[in-house]
XYZ file of C-alpha atoms in Angstrom:
471
model
C -51.070 42.798 5.361
C -48.935 40.312 3.394
C -47.646 37.334 5.338
C -43.862 37.353 5.809
C -42.085 34.577 3.881
C -40.664 31.679 5.888
C -37.311 32.077 4.107
C -35.535 35.104 2.679
C -36.257 34.862 -1.084
C -33.299 33.618 -3.144
C -33.540 36.555 -5.540
C -33.338 38.998 -2.644
C -30.326 37.546 -0.794
C -29.059 34.098 -1.780
C -26.542 33.690 1.109
C -29.217 34.699 3.641
C -31.676 32.264 2.021
C -29.055 29.501 2.391
C -28.510 30.233 6.075
C -32.251 30.565 6.735
C -32.888 27.194 5.145
C -30.182 25.419 7.138
C -31.668 26.803 10.354
C -35.377 26.371 9.641
C -35.088 22.936 8.020
C -33.074 21.883 11.087
C -30.048 20.733 9.093
C -27.205 22.143 11.206
C -26.131 24.687 13.792
C -22.911 26.602 14.312
C -20.554 24.860 16.743
C -19.074 26.484 19.863
C -15.662 26.975 18.231
C -15.618 29.385 15.294
C -15.867 27.532 12.006
C -17.252 24.283 13.438
C -20.747 22.910 12.939
C -23.237 20.655 14.687
C -25.046 18.508 12.121
C -28.612 17.916 13.284
C -30.406 14.577 12.760
C -32.199 15.513 9.517
C -28.999 16.954 8.020
C -26.991 13.977 9.203
C -29.594 11.682 7.641
C -28.761 13.250 4.265
C -25.041 12.625 4.883
C -25.719 9.020 5.955
C -27.562 8.342 2.706
C -24.680 9.930 0.786
C -22.276 7.679 2.667
C -24.296 4.558 1.894
C -24.547 5.275 -1.828
C -20.905 6.353 -2.124
C -19.571 3.509 -0.018
C -21.255 0.924 -2.228
C -19.702 2.471 -5.341
C -16.266 2.742 -3.720
C -16.382 -0.947 -2.787
C -17.519 -1.832 -6.306
C -14.317 -0.127 -7.480
C -12.329 -2.558 -5.310
C -11.356 -0.317 -2.385
C -11.624 -1.434 1.239
C -12.356 0.759 4.245
C -9.741 1.337 6.926
C -9.036 3.937 9.600
C -5.910 5.966 10.371
C -5.184 8.223 13.367
C -6.443 11.777 13.727
C -3.037 12.931 15.016
C -0.085 12.963 12.618
C 3.528 13.624 13.655
C 4.556 17.005 12.283
C 7.694 15.460 10.805
C 5.546 13.383 8.416
C 4.198 16.505 6.749
C 7.628 18.030 6.216
C 8.761 15.133 4.017
C 6.799 16.251 0.962
C 7.655 19.924 0.543
C 4.927 20.953 -1.926
C 2.274 19.172 0.118
C 3.157 20.822 3.417
C 3.484 24.211 1.727
C -0.015 23.831 0.272
C -1.568 22.999 3.646
C 0.585 25.124 5.982
C -1.908 28.018 6.417
C -4.710 25.591 7.345
C -2.935 23.376 9.880
C -4.056 22.938 13.483
C -1.024 21.839 15.531
C -1.094 20.354 19.041
C 1.972 21.259 21.139
C 0.685 20.409 24.615
C -0.891 17.212 25.958
C -1.179 15.294 29.200
C -0.146 18.345 31.186
C 3.195 18.888 29.440
C 4.814 19.975 26.207
C 4.980 17.274 23.554
C 8.415 16.125 22.406
C 7.189 16.495 18.828
C 4.141 18.594 17.862
C 1.315 16.671 16.195
C -0.894 17.913 13.387
C -4.655 17.366 13.499
C -5.434 15.510 10.274
C -5.956 17.940 7.339
C -5.764 14.991 4.895
C -4.010 11.651 5.242
C -1.524 11.248 2.390
C 1.459 11.440 4.720
C 0.348 9.073 7.470
C -1.115 6.557 5.023
C 2.111 6.553 3.026
C 4.037 5.794 6.198
C 2.036 2.573 6.449
C 1.919 1.839 2.743
C 5.731 1.765 2.854
C 5.472 -1.016 5.453
C 2.675 -2.976 3.805
C 3.919 -2.941 0.210
C 6.876 -5.256 -0.403
C 6.215 -6.969 -3.734
C 4.222 -6.524 -6.941
C 1.885 -9.128 -5.411
C 0.794 -6.519 -2.840
C -0.431 -4.164 -5.580
C -2.732 -2.509 -6.250
C -3.426 -1.481 -2.658
C -6.805 0.266 -2.547
C -7.834 1.916 0.737
C -10.688 4.271 1.662
C -11.289 6.079 4.937
C -14.438 7.744 6.313
C -13.260 10.343 8.803
C -13.228 13.938 9.985
C -10.528 16.425 9.030
C -9.509 19.840 10.320
C -8.414 22.774 8.160
C -8.398 26.124 9.913
C -10.942 28.147 7.957
C -10.843 31.947 7.858
C -14.229 32.443 6.165
C -16.499 29.670 7.468
C -19.891 28.808 6.032
C -21.881 25.797 7.254
C -21.369 22.696 5.079
C -19.352 24.645 2.479
C -16.282 25.734 4.432
C -15.888 24.627 8.039
C -12.835 24.136 10.211
C -13.848 20.530 10.843
C -15.800 18.527 8.290
C -16.653 14.929 7.463
C -15.456 13.176 4.355
C -14.153 10.085 2.672
C -10.609 9.959 1.376
C -9.303 7.202 -0.831
C -5.607 6.350 -1.147
C -4.160 3.797 -3.541
C -0.801 2.425 -4.645
C -0.176 0.861 -8.072
C 2.642 -0.826 -9.952
C 2.455 1.451 -13.003
C 1.614 5.006 -13.970
C -1.046 3.752 -16.382
C -2.796 1.701 -13.706
C -2.837 4.608 -11.249
C -4.043 7.043 -13.876
C -6.879 4.756 -14.945
C -7.929 4.188 -11.338
C -8.090 7.921 -10.583
C -10.246 8.325 -13.709
C -12.429 5.380 -12.678
C -13.185 6.965 -9.291
C -13.844 10.300 -11.006
C -16.239 8.765 -13.513
C -17.803 5.593 -12.051
C -17.964 6.570 -8.381
C -18.255 10.344 -8.137
C -19.949 11.370 -11.384
C -22.345 8.430 -11.284
C -23.365 9.210 -7.688
C -23.749 12.944 -8.259
C -25.868 12.662 -11.380
C -27.835 9.494 -10.608
C -28.471 10.023 -6.878
C -27.967 13.712 -6.080
C -29.602 14.725 -9.357
C -26.901 17.362 -9.878
C -25.418 17.995 -13.298
C -21.624 18.038 -12.966
C -18.876 18.973 -15.402
C -15.947 16.565 -15.368
C -12.562 18.110 -16.100
C -8.987 18.540 -14.956
C -7.617 21.329 -12.810
C -5.012 23.746 -14.095
C -1.541 23.602 -12.465
C -2.534 26.677 -10.429
C -5.591 24.910 -8.971
C -4.049 21.447 -8.600
C -3.919 19.608 -5.266
C -0.639 20.197 -3.423
C 1.708 17.320 -4.254
C -0.334 15.962 -7.190
C 0.712 15.693 -10.830
C -2.919 15.905 -11.993
C -6.239 16.685 -10.344
C -9.578 15.622 -11.812
C -12.576 17.593 -10.592
C -16.376 17.650 -10.694
C -17.893 21.133 -10.836
C -21.568 21.999 -10.366
C -23.470 25.236 -10.903
C -25.429 26.405 -7.882
C -28.756 28.244 -7.976
C -27.022 31.636 -7.989
C -24.735 30.722 -10.909
C -21.589 30.202 -8.832
C -19.574 27.003 -9.080
C -18.994 24.442 -6.344
C -16.249 21.830 -6.473
C -18.135 18.643 -5.543
C -15.190 16.230 -5.431
C -11.686 15.592 -6.713
C -9.526 12.644 -7.739
C -5.750 13.112 -7.837
C -2.875 11.411 -9.592
C 0.035 11.715 -7.171
C 2.677 10.222 -9.431
C 5.630 9.054 -7.318
C 5.928 12.233 -5.236
C 4.868 10.662 -1.955
C 6.474 7.334 -2.783
C 9.849 9.089 -3.064
C 9.339 10.959 0.204
C 8.250 7.866 2.144
C 10.329 5.251 0.281
C 7.240 3.315 -0.787
C 8.792 0.710 -3.065
C 8.005 -2.781 -4.297
C 9.959 -5.641 -5.821
C 8.849 -5.973 -9.455
C 8.388 -9.240 -11.382
C 11.782 -8.533 -12.925
C 13.398 -8.380 -9.486
C 13.930 -4.585 -9.404
C 12.984 -2.172 -6.610
C 10.431 0.249 -8.054
C 8.508 3.195 -6.659
C 4.733 2.814 -6.480
C 2.410 5.165 -8.369
C -0.396 6.630 -6.297
C -3.804 8.275 -6.247
C -5.930 10.016 -3.646
C -9.532 11.166 -3.941
C -12.235 12.649 -1.735
C -15.707 14.071 -1.262
C -17.126 15.697 1.853
C -20.115 17.174 3.679
C -19.707 20.045 1.218
C -22.019 17.935 -0.965
C -24.840 18.686 1.491
C -24.297 22.385 0.797
C -24.273 21.640 -2.927
C -27.547 19.750 -2.601
C -29.177 22.717 -0.842
C -27.958 25.314 -3.341
C -28.654 23.181 -6.424
C -32.213 22.116 -5.686
C -33.574 24.408 -2.969
C -36.265 27.008 -3.690
C -38.042 29.726 -1.757
C -40.144 27.120 0.079
C -37.119 25.164 1.272
C -35.046 22.148 0.350
C -35.987 19.702 -2.419
C -34.405 16.309 -1.786
C -33.875 13.932 -4.730
C -35.994 10.808 -4.125
C -33.088 8.386 -4.593
C -31.183 10.195 -1.844
C -34.025 10.986 0.551
C -33.996 9.194 3.896
C -37.736 9.949 3.907
C -39.204 9.656 0.414
C -42.814 10.020 1.517
C -44.451 11.387 4.644
C -48.020 10.354 5.476
C -49.806 13.079 7.446
C -52.906 12.693 9.563
C -54.914 15.901 9.179
C -57.029 15.203 12.273
C -56.569 12.952 15.263
C -59.633 10.739 15.097
C -59.097 6.998 15.334
C -60.110 6.175 11.760
C -57.629 8.676 10.292
C -54.789 7.521 12.545
C -55.466 3.886 11.680
C -55.514 4.762 7.958
C -52.241 6.713 7.896
C -50.433 3.942 9.784
C -51.823 1.350 7.398
C -50.740 3.427 4.383
C -47.267 3.737 5.916
C -47.019 -0.047 6.317
C -48.103 -0.662 2.717
C -45.625 1.859 1.324
C -42.775 0.354 3.362
C -43.681 -3.059 2.019
C -43.430 -1.562 -1.489
C -39.847 -0.484 -0.744
C -40.524 3.209 -0.126
C -38.774 5.001 2.730
C -41.728 6.446 4.603
C -42.485 8.389 7.779
C -45.926 8.579 9.392
C -46.654 11.997 10.905
C -49.484 11.498 13.379
C -48.601 14.486 15.591
C -52.102 15.899 15.420
C -51.512 18.039 18.499
C -49.327 20.188 16.200
C -51.369 22.262 13.696
C -51.577 20.649 10.262
C -50.452 23.812 8.431
C -47.305 24.069 10.519
C -46.426 20.438 9.830
C -46.906 20.961 6.093
C -44.526 23.947 6.159
C -41.967 21.907 8.132
C -42.017 19.042 5.609
C -41.817 21.474 2.689
C -38.773 23.101 4.303
C -37.161 19.672 4.683
C -37.875 18.883 1.041
C -39.438 15.436 1.453
C -40.397 14.475 -2.125
C -43.990 13.383 -1.467
C -46.631 14.194 1.136
C -49.722 12.020 1.505
C -52.387 13.911 3.436
C -55.346 12.057 4.948
C -58.381 13.488 6.744
C -61.933 12.292 7.511
C -63.303 13.581 4.186
C -60.533 11.799 2.267
C -61.412 8.533 4.002
C -65.048 8.911 3.017
C -63.950 9.161 -0.617
C -61.328 6.383 -0.337
C -58.645 8.848 -1.406
C -55.600 10.679 -0.069
C -54.211 14.019 -1.195
C -50.869 13.510 -2.961
C -48.609 16.595 -2.764
C -45.366 16.559 -4.772
C -42.591 18.801 -3.471
C -40.376 18.847 -6.563
C -42.750 19.888 -9.389
C -45.308 21.257 -6.930
C -49.061 20.723 -6.958
C -51.388 18.203 -5.340
C -54.201 15.887 -6.406
C -56.478 13.264 -4.850
C -55.357 9.678 -5.443
C -57.168 6.429 -4.488
C -55.544 5.064 -1.337
C -55.387 1.598 -2.870
C -53.351 2.955 -5.804
C -50.631 4.688 -3.771
C -48.183 1.792 -3.434
C -48.267 1.126 -7.185
C -48.184 4.807 -8.176
C -45.433 6.214 -5.973
C -42.319 4.460 -7.392
C -42.977 5.974 -10.835
C -43.749 9.396 -9.312
C -40.469 9.369 -7.372
C -38.444 8.403 -10.447
C -40.127 11.119 -12.490
C -39.289 13.715 -9.836
C -35.692 12.468 -9.639
C -35.331 13.014 -13.384
C -36.891 16.469 -13.082
C -34.209 17.688 -10.681
C -31.354 16.523 -12.921
C -33.044 18.065 -15.963
C -33.444 21.398 -14.156
C -29.831 21.322 -12.957
C -28.558 20.652 -16.476
C -30.815 23.314 -18.011
C -29.573 25.938 -15.557
C -25.932 25.228 -16.372
C -26.558 25.181 -20.119
C -28.585 28.398 -20.170
C -26.154 30.306 -17.942
C -22.907 29.251 -19.637
C -21.639 31.532 -22.412
C -18.811 31.324 -24.918
C -16.072 33.922 -24.407
C -13.361 35.011 -26.821
C -11.408 37.234 -24.418
C -10.452 37.378 -20.752
C -12.710 40.415 -20.353
C -15.745 38.590 -21.747
C -15.105 35.638 -19.433
C -14.847 37.919 -16.399
C -18.069 39.714 -17.350
C -19.978 36.439 -17.684
C -18.814 35.300 -14.242
C -19.642 38.681 -12.683
C -23.142 38.443 -14.149
C -23.775 35.180 -12.294
C -22.874 32.582 -14.878
C -20.057 30.490 -16.290
C -17.929 31.110 -19.345
C -16.050 28.809 -21.692
C -12.898 30.201 -23.237
C -10.166 28.446 -25.258
C -7.275 27.596 -22.934
C -4.738 28.690 -25.525
C -6.402 32.140 -25.443
C -6.605 32.345 -21.647
C -3.455 30.547 -20.494
C -1.775 30.973 -17.090
C -1.435 34.739 -17.604
C -5.160 35.167 -18.262
C -5.949 32.859 -15.350
C -3.954 35.150 -13.043
C -5.856 38.191 -14.359
C -9.174 36.486 -13.672
C -8.041 35.586 -10.146
C -7.519 39.276 -9.406
C -11.266 39.706 -10.062
C -12.341 36.742 -7.891
C -12.870 34.444 -10.885
C -11.154 31.066 -11.227
C -10.692 28.383 -13.846
C -12.917 25.641 -12.477
C -11.636 23.025 -14.885
C -10.291 22.272 -18.325
C -12.434 20.228 -20.705
C -12.012 18.951 -24.248
C -14.105 20.395 -27.067
C -16.420 17.351 -26.946
C -16.901 17.701 -23.181
C -14.554 14.862 -22.208
C -11.576 15.185 -19.868
C -8.357 16.317 -21.637
C -5.414 13.961 -21.436
C -2.987 16.812 -20.689
C -3.017 20.483 -19.698
C -2.022 21.599 -23.196
C -4.060 19.154 -25.296
C -5.214 20.808 -28.560
C -8.703 22.281 -28.403
C -8.818 22.419 -24.595
C -11.451 24.778 -23.172
C -11.327 26.490 -19.767
C -14.549 26.721 -17.750
C -14.385 29.838 -15.574
C -16.675 31.122 -12.814
C -16.915 32.613 -9.393
C -16.943 29.804 -6.854
C -17.694 28.863 -3.287
């Protein structure tokens, strides 16, 4: 009788595979309130590494971290009409506290443009105070009707950047810098996920923005996932909150602003981009554990050897975990580490020690081979880099092979329904065609130029719409 698979096969039921993997790799659990999640230590370790890599890039771009309150006076949100209209269905509002009704209801933070602008208007007085570049790591709440762990939850973790600039050009360039040098660099170089950089259509634009830049990735089932966005806010919030500065010429001017964010949704993107029927595959540059050293049996010589190997790998700069839980069957531990997607396993038993070797198992390309123990510290850095490149290459190949050129709205819809993406000239599709696609559950993920760059305007000549079904 065939042994039942650990996970539901992707080809059989991709959503079930996703949920199975989250549970069995011990990434997260559903929270007690519908739509919330408990992130377990291994899943949170992935988010921590994302934070570290992103935070370094954000600081390189000149932004500083700060923190703003979770509760926002409801009156703040009503000042920018388009913004509040865009978020109204998702708001969680507190009307009761301390045993009595509140004089003014407070909104649980859905995003922080309004409260941060309240303080920007106090902090910005002169052109000398600009640019003001602030980032916040926080949780936000958006009441979600169709929750899915990591992808759409009522509460999630994220970073949100907010900046104020003296000129439109400076703000526009900064939004593009975050889009390109922070987000795209992190997603391709660390997550190993191929992303398409583009601009959102007016229909898909962030509420209150004049332009939204996006990064879209193709998941294993051919659907798209928005991995992050960077917005040009123009002077919309500055007008609402009277955020002005005294220019060099002695005039009161409105600031120009940006906001930008990524979230724990990236963990979901990581799972669906790289996972296979054996579990998660974690890119080595991201992995909190790049190599696990397993003792096959619990005799003293083996335990001493695996701990020594662990010490040598740490000294070589590799993030390593020694698994000496020999009271747990070896086969079960191997399955657990495969589910968690640790890039490399180093397996050591009595016979290996006799030969002076360890068995090197690579999670990303698969396969295993004996390697001299003395060679491991020198060999592994190159192996990890090779496997990192493999994941990005596979991600890019999937998007390329499953993206088709469409000449009509019908062809674009068919391509998306078949589990792929389509590219169609924007002047052929247009807002009317976009609305027709939306009726079929297909959206314009972004607009790109013919050469793959980001268009400078919605109606730039030669603009192409990338359309797909999306999470």
